[in-house]
């Protein structure tokens, strides 16, 4: 498995439980989609995986080792993350890739861009002048630059139009097919159906379902039925 959660709890400042996970295993292949309504704890779960957040209780293992055995900066090189809004640093796309790997040369950078479907001409483009979808693909390439073993993606298409969204989904599926496990957060079950090999449904900080995407749609849990009923048809 890529990640293993045991008795993990995260509390808010008011002491209220934001996340409570008795036991959860994230497989080390394919796209695993964490789906659930807004406020369910999806981002919290993802942020725990690279220690952008720390649990109040319980144990999280990555690749068999407790994640707090690894210094956070090292952990974040093996657990790459892509956020909702593409993060652009000043300068060119190559400058942006160098934020992750300051020694990277143009040839290696071009290979990274190729993995996200951008050609070499993008290396000298200014990051600020990219479209949203191109910028998000640059962010994926930058996350890949540290040689991660897994990618975390938190609603990575929520600021993109449908066409750019499909492109990012296809890139994620291609990366997963090439051996990069991906943990992808979305509130959108239509997107889940397009990309998920495995599904974890979080509602009110708890895992309410694990399994195939098809199984979620017929799950008997009334909380899941209520969540599905809110989805645009
Ligand atoms: P989701 O990503 O599913 O929308 P979040 O993980 O962002 O959910 O939030 C889960 C719960 O934790 C919500 O009740 C939210 O208000 C709360 N929360 C999120 N971030 C923080 C934070 N940094 N400090 C305290 N509470 C937070
Ligand atoms: Mg979120």
mmCIF file with all atom_site columns, N, CA and C and ligand atoms in Angstrom, residues 12 16 18 37-44, ligand 1:
data_model
loop_
_atom_site.group_PDB
_atom_site.id
_atom_site.type_symbol
_atom_site.label_atom_id
_atom_site.label_alt_id
_atom_site.label_comp_id
_atom_site.label_asym_id
_atom_site.label_entity_id
_atom_site.label_seq_id
_atom_site.pdbx_PDB_ins_code
_atom_site.Cartn_x
_atom_site.Cartn_y
_atom_site.Cartn_z
_atom_site.occupancy
_atom_site.B_iso_or_equiv
_atom_site.pdbx_formal_charge
_atom_site.auth_seq_id
_atom_site.auth_comp_id
_atom_site.auth_asym_id
_atom_site.auth_atom_id
_atom_site.pdbx_PDB_model_num
ATOM   1  N N   . UNK A 1 12 ? -10.350 20.280 15.495 1.00 0.00 ? 12 UNK A N   1
ATOM   2  C CA  . UNK A 1 12 ? -10.309 21.714 15.230 1.00 0.00 ? 12 UNK A CA  1
ATOM   3  C C   . UNK A 1 12 ? -9.871  22.470 16.473 1.00 0.00 ? 12 UNK A C   1
ATOM   4  N N   . UNK A 1 16 ? -13.509 20.118 18.379 1.00 0.00 ? 16 UNK A N   1
ATOM   5  C CA  . UNK A 1 16 ? -14.404 19.271 17.588 1.00 0.00 ? 16 UNK A CA  1
ATOM   6  C C   . UNK A 1 16 ? -13.583 18.387 16.640 1.00 0.00 ? 16 UNK A C   1
ATOM   7  N N   . UNK A 1 18 ? -12.458 16.968 13.350 1.00 0.00 ? 18 UNK A N   1
ATOM   8  C CA  . UNK A 1 18 ? -12.597 17.283 11.917 1.00 0.00 ? 18 UNK A CA  1
ATOM   9  C C   . UNK A 1 18 ? -12.443 16.040 11.072 1.00 0.00 ? 18 UNK A C   1
ATOM   10 N N   . UNK A 1 37 ? -18.696 15.620 0.187  1.00 0.00 ? 37 UNK A N   1
ATOM   11 C CA  . UNK A 1 37 ? -19.164 17.004 0.128  1.00 0.00 ? 37 UNK A CA  1
ATOM   12 C C   . UNK A 1 37 ? -18.134 17.985 0.682  1.00 0.00 ? 37 UNK A C   1
ATOM   13 N N   . UNK A 1 38 ? -18.362 19.249 0.425  1.00 0.00 ? 38 UNK A N   1
ATOM   14 C CA  . UNK A 1 38 ? -17.489 20.306 0.940  1.00 0.00 ? 38 UNK A CA  1
ATOM   15 C C   . UNK A 1 38 ? -17.496 20.257 2.472  1.00 0.00 ? 38 UNK A C   1
ATOM   16 N N   . UNK A 1 39 ? -16.311 20.371 3.063  1.00 0.00 ? 39 UNK A N   1
ATOM   17 C CA  . UNK A 1 39 ? -16.195 20.348 4.524  1.00 0.00 ? 39 UNK A CA  1
ATOM   18 C C   . UNK A 1 39 ? -16.078 18.948 5.109  1.00 0.00 ? 39 UNK A C   1
ATOM   19 N N   . UNK A 1 40 ? -16.043 17.919 4.237  1.00 0.00 ? 40 UNK A N   1
ATOM   20 C CA  . UNK A 1 40 ? -16.015 16.533 4.722  1.00 0.00 ? 40 UNK A CA  1
ATOM   21 C C   . UNK A 1 40 ? -14.677 16.150 5.358  1.00 0.00 ? 40 UNK A C   1
ATOM   22 N N   . UNK A 1 41 ? -13.614 16.895 5.002  1.00 0.00 ? 41 UNK A N   1
ATOM   23 C CA  . UNK A 1 41 ? -12.290 16.557 5.528  1.00 0.00 ? 41 UNK A CA  1
ATOM   24 C C   . UNK A 1 41 ? -11.349 16.015 4.468  1.00 0.00 ? 41 UNK A C   1
ATOM   25 N N   . UNK A 1 42 ? -11.734 16.159 3.178  1.00 0.00 ? 42 UNK A N   1
ATOM   26 C CA  . UNK A 1 42 ? -10.928 15.599 2.091  1.00 0.00 ? 42 UNK A CA  1
ATOM   27 C C   . UNK A 1 42 ? -9.544  16.245 2.040  1.00 0.00 ? 42 UNK A C   1
ATOM   28 N N   . UNK A 1 43 ? -9.514  17.588 2.078  1.00 0.00 ? 43 UNK A N   1
ATOM   29 C CA  . UNK A 1 43 ? -8.215  18.274 2.016  1.00 0.00 ? 43 UNK A CA  1
ATOM   30 C C   . UNK A 1 43 ? -7.384  17.950 3.252  1.00 0.00 ? 43 UNK A C   1
ATOM   31 N N   . UNK A 1 44 ? -8.038  17.866 4.400  1.00 0.00 ? 44 UNK A N   1
ATOM   32 C CA  . UNK A 1 44 ? -7.322  17.520 5.634  1.00 0.00 ? 44 UNK A CA  1
ATOM   33 C C   . UNK A 1 44 ? -6.642  16.164 5.474  1.00 0.00 ? 44 UNK A C   1
HETATM 34 P P1  . LIG B 2 .  ? -13.000 19.465 2.342  1.00 0.00 ? 1  LIG B P1  1
HETATM 35 O O1  . LIG B 2 .  ? -11.672 19.523 1.685  1.00 0.00 ? 1  LIG B O1  1
HETATM 36 O O2  . LIG B 2 .  ? -13.648 18.119 2.250  1.00 0.00 ? 1  LIG B O2  1
HETATM 37 O O3  . LIG B 2 .  ? -13.926 20.538 1.885  1.00 0.00 ? 1  LIG B O3  1
HETATM 38 P P2  . LIG B 2 .  ? -11.555 20.265 4.728  1.00 0.00 ? 1  LIG B P2  1
HETATM 39 O O4  . LIG B 2 .  ? -10.583 19.176 4.987  1.00 0.00 ? 1  LIG B O4  1
HETATM 40 O O5  . LIG B 2 .  ? -11.044 21.505 4.101  1.00 0.00 ? 1  LIG B O5  1
HETATM 41 O O6  . LIG B 2 .  ? -12.799 19.670 3.917  1.00 0.00 ? 1  LIG B O6  1
HETATM 42 O O7  . LIG B 2 .  ? -12.248 20.687 6.091  1.00 0.00 ? 1  LIG B O7  1
HETATM 43 C C1  . LIG B 2 .  ? -12.756 19.731 7.019  1.00 0.00 ? 1  LIG B C1  1
HETATM 44 C C2  . LIG B 2 .  ? -13.224 20.469 8.258  1.00 0.00 ? 1  LIG B C2  1
HETATM 45 O O8  . LIG B 2 .  ? -12.117 21.063 8.895  1.00 0.00 ? 1  LIG B O8  1
HETATM 46 C C3  . LIG B 2 .  ? -14.216 21.580 7.971  1.00 0.00 ? 1  LIG B C3  1
HETATM 47 O O9  . LIG B 2 .  ? -15.126 21.621 9.051  1.00 0.00 ? 1  LIG B O9  1
HETATM 48 C C4  . LIG B 2 .  ? -13.353 22.819 7.958  1.00 0.00 ? 1  LIG B C4  1
HETATM 49 O O10 . LIG B 2 .  ? -14.085 23.953 8.354  1.00 0.00 ? 1  LIG B O10 1
HETATM 50 C C5  . LIG B 2 .  ? -12.278 22.461 8.974  1.00 0.00 ? 1  LIG B C5  1
HETATM 51 N N1  . LIG B 2 .  ? -10.971 23.067 8.654  1.00 0.00 ? 1  LIG B N1  1
HETATM 52 C C6  . LIG B 2 .  ? -10.345 23.046 7.456  1.00 0.00 ? 1  LIG B C6  1
HETATM 53 N N2  . LIG B 2 .  ? -9.123  23.614 7.544  1.00 0.00 ? 1  LIG B N2  1
HETATM 54 C C7  . LIG B 2 .  ? -8.968  23.978 8.826  1.00 0.00 ? 1  LIG B C7  1
HETATM 55 C C8  . LIG B 2 .  ? -7.923  24.601 9.577  1.00 0.00 ? 1  LIG B C8  1
HETATM 56 N N3  . LIG B 2 .  ? -6.765  24.949 8.990  1.00 0.00 ? 1  LIG B N3  1
HETATM 57 N N4  . LIG B 2 .  ? -8.117  24.811 10.889 1.00 0.00 ? 1  LIG B N4  1
HETATM 58 C C9  . LIG B 2 .  ? -9.269  24.454 11.496 1.00 0.00 ? 1  LIG B C9  1
HETATM 59 N N5  . LIG B 2 .  ? -10.296 23.866 10.852 1.00 0.00 ? 1  LIG B N5  1
HETATM 60 C C10 . LIG B 2 .  ? -10.158 23.625 9.547  1.00 0.00 ? 1  LIG B C10 1
#
